[in-house]
CSV table of C-alpha atoms and ligand atoms in Angstrom, one decimal:
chain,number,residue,atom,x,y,z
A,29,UNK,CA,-8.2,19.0,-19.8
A,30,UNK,CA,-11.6,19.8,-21.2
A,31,UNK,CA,-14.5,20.1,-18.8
A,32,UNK,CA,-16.9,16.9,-18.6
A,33,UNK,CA,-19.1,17.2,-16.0
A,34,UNK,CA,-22.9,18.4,-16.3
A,35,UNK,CA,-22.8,19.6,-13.0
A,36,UNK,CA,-19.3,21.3,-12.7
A,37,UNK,CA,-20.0,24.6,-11.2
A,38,UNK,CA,-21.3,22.2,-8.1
A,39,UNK,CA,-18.2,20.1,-8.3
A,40,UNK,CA,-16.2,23.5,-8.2
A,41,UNK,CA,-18.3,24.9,-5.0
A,42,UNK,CA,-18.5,22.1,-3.1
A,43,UNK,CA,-14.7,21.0,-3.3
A,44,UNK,CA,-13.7,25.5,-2.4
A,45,UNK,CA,-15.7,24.1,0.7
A,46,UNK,CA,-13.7,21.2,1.2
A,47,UNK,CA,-10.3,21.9,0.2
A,48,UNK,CA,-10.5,25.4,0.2
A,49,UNK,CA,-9.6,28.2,-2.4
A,50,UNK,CA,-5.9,27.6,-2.5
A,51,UNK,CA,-5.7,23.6,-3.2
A,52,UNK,CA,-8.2,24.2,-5.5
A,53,UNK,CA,-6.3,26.7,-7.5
A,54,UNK,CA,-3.2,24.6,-7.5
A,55,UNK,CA,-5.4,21.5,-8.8
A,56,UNK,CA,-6.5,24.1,-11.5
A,57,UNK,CA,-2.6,24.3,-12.4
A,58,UNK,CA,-2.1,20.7,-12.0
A,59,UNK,CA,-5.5,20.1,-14.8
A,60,UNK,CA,-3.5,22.1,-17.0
A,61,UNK,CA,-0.5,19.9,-16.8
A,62,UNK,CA,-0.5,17.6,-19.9
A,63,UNK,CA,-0.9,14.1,-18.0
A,64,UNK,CA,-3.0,16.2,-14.7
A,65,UNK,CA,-3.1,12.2,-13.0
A,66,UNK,CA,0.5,12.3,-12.8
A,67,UNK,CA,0.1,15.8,-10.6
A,68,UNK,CA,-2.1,13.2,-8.0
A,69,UNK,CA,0.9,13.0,-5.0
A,70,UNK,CA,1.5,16.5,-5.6
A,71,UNK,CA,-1.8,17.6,-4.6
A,72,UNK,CA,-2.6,15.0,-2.1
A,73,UNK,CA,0.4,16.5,0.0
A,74,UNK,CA,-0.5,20.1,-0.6
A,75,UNK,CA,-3.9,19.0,1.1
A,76,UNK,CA,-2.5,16.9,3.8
A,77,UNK,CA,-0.1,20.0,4.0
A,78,UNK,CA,-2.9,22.2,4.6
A,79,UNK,CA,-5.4,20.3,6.8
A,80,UNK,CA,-2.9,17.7,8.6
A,81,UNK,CA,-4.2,14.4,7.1
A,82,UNK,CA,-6.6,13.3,4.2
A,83,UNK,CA,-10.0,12.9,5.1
A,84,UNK,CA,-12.3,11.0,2.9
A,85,UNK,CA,-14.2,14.1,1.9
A,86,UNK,CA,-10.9,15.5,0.6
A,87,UNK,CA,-9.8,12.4,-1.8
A,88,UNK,CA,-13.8,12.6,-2.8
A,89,UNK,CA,-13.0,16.3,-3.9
A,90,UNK,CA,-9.9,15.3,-5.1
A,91,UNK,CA,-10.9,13.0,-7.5
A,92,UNK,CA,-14.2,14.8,-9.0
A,93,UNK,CA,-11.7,17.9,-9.3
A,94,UNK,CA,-9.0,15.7,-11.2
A,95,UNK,CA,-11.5,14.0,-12.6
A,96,UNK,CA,-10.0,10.6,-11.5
A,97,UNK,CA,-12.1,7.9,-9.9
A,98,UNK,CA,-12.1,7.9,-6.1
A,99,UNK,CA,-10.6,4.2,-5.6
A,100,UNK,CA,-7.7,5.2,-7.7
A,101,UNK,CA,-7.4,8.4,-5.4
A,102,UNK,CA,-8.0,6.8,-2.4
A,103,UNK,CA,-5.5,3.8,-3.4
A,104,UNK,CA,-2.9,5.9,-3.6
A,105,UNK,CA,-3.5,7.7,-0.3
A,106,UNK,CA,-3.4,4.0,1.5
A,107,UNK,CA,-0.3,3.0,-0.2
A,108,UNK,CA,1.9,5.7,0.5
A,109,UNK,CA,2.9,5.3,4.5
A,110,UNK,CA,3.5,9.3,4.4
A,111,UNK,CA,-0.1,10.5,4.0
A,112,UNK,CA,-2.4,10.0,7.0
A,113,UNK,CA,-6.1,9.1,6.8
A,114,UNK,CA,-6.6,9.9,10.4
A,115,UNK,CA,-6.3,13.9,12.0
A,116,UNK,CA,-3.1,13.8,14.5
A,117,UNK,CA,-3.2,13.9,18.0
A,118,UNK,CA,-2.2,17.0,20.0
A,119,UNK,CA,1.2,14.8,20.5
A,120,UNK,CA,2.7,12.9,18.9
A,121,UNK,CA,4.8,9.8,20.0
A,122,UNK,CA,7.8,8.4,17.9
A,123,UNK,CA,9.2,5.3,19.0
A,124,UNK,CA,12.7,4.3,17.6
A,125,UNK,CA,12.7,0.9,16.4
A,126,UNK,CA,16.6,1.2,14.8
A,127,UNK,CA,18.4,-1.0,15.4
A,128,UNK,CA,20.5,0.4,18.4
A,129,UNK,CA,17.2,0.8,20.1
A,130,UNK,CA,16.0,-2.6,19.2
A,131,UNK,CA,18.2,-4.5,20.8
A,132,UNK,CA,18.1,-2.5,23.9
A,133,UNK,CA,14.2,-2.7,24.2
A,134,UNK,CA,12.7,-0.6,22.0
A,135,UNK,CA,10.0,-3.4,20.8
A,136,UNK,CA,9.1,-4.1,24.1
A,137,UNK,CA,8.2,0.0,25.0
A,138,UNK,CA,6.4,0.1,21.6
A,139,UNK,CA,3.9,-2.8,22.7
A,140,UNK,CA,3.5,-1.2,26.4
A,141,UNK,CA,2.7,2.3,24.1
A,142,UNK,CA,0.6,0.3,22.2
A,143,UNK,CA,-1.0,-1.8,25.2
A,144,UNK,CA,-1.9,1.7,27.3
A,145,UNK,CA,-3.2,3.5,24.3
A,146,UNK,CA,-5.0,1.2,22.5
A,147,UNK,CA,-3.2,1.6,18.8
A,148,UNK,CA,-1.0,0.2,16.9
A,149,UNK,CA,1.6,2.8,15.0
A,150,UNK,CA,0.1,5.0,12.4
A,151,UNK,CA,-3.4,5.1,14.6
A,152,UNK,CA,-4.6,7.9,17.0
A,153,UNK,CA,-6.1,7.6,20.2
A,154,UNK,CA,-9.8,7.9,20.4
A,155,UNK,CA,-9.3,10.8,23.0
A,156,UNK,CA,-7.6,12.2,20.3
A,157,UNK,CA,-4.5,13.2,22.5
A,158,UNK,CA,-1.6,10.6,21.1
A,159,UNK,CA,-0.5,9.7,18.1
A,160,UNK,CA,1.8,6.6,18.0
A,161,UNK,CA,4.5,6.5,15.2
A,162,UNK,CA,7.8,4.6,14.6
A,163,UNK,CA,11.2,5.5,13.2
A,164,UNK,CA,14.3,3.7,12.1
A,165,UNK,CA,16.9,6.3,13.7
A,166,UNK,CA,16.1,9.5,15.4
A,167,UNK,CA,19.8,10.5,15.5
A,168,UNK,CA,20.5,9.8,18.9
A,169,UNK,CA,21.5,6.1,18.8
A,170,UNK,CA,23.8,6.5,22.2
A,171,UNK,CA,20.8,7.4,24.2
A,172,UNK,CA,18.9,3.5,23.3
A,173,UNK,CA,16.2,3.3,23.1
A,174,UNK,CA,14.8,6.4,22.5
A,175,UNK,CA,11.1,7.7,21.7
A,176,UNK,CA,9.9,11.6,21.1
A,177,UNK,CA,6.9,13.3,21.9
A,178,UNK,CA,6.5,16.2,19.8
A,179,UNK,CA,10.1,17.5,19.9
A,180,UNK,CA,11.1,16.2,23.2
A,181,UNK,CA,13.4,13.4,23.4
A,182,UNK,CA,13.0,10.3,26.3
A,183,UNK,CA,16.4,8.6,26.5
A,184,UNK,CA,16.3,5.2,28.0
A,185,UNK,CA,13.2,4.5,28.0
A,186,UNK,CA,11.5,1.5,29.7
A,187,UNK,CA,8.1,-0.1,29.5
A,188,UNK,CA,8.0,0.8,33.1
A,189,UNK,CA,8.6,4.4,32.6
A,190,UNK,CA,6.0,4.8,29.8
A,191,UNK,CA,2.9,5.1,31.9
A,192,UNK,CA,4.2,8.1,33.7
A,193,UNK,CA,5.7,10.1,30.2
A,194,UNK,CA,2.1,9.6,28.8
A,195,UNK,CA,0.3,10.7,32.3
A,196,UNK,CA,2.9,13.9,31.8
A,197,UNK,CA,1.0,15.1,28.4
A,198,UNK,CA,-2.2,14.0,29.4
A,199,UNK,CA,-2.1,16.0,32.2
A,200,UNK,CA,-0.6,18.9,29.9
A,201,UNK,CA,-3.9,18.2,27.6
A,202,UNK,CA,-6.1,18.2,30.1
A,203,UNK,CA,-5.2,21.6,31.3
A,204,UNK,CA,-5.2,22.8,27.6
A,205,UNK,CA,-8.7,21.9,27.1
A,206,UNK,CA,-10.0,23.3,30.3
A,207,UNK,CA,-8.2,26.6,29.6
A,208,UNK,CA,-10.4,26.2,26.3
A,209,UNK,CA,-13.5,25.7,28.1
A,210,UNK,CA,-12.8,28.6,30.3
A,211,UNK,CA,-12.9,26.4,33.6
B,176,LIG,S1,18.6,3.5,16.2
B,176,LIG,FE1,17.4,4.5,17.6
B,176,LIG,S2,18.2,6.5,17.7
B,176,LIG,FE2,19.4,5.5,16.2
């Protein structure tokens, strides 16, 4: 793909900061490709790969590197349910809402999740400690309904309970972040 910005060195300096030297050496590659816009998913999961989730300065980048307008960039980041727009929380919590969990509750744990954090699924908590997301089967469908956090299973789990599984990483963040601060 032939080079068509004025200002290109910028574009190239200002995107290493962004996305850093390796995503932009694999959107080199990708430039090269014959159709480069058909390389877009690949690279949008090599930078959520490498940062966690896609921050509007990294689908800016993106698409001045590719040389593809920003909406179209930013389009396709929104439709696909696999990239995230938002950083993760430190944990985060995967409710089951398969069918063996549905019918034994699962909707109703997913609103009090949602009711004590303040998200819906796909969204972070402004304290940046949960992230609430949703399954259709986490494998253990004889344990109904079932959410993780992080790796750990909660079997059975009701509304009632979820207060106390959430106070249980809070807590665990807590400490993390005032062994951080040294306190
Ligand atoms: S449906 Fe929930 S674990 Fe299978």
């Amino acid at each position: 793909m032939s080079v068509t910005t004025d200002n290109w060195e910028q574009v190239q300096a200002t995107a290493r900061q962004v996305l850093g030297e390796e995503v932009v050496a694999f959107i080199g590659l990708c430039r090269d490709e014959p159709n480069p816009e058909s390389q877009l998913i690949a690279v949008l999961h090599k930078v959520q790969a490498q940062y966690g989730y896609l921050a509007a300065a990294h689908l800016d980048a993106v698409a001045q590197l590719m040389q593809i307008p920003a909406a179209k960039v930013s389009g396709v980041a929104s439709f696909y349910h696999y990239f995230r727009l938002q950083p993760r929380g430190r944990f985060v919590i995967n409710v089951c809402m398969g069918t063996a969990c549905y019918v034994k509750g699962a909707d109703r744990v997913a609103q009090k999740l949602m009711d004590e954090l303040g998200i819906r699924f796909g969204e972070t908590s402004t304290d940046g400690v949960f992230t609430l997301e949703s399954s259709r089967c986490l494998g253990t469908c004889g344990l109904a309904p079932v959410m993780m956090v992080d790796n750990q299973v909660h079997p059975e789990v009701t509304p009632d309970q979820v207060p106390l599984i959430l106070e249980k990483y809070l807590d665990v963040a807590r400490r993390e972040s005032q062994a951080e601060s040294g306190a």
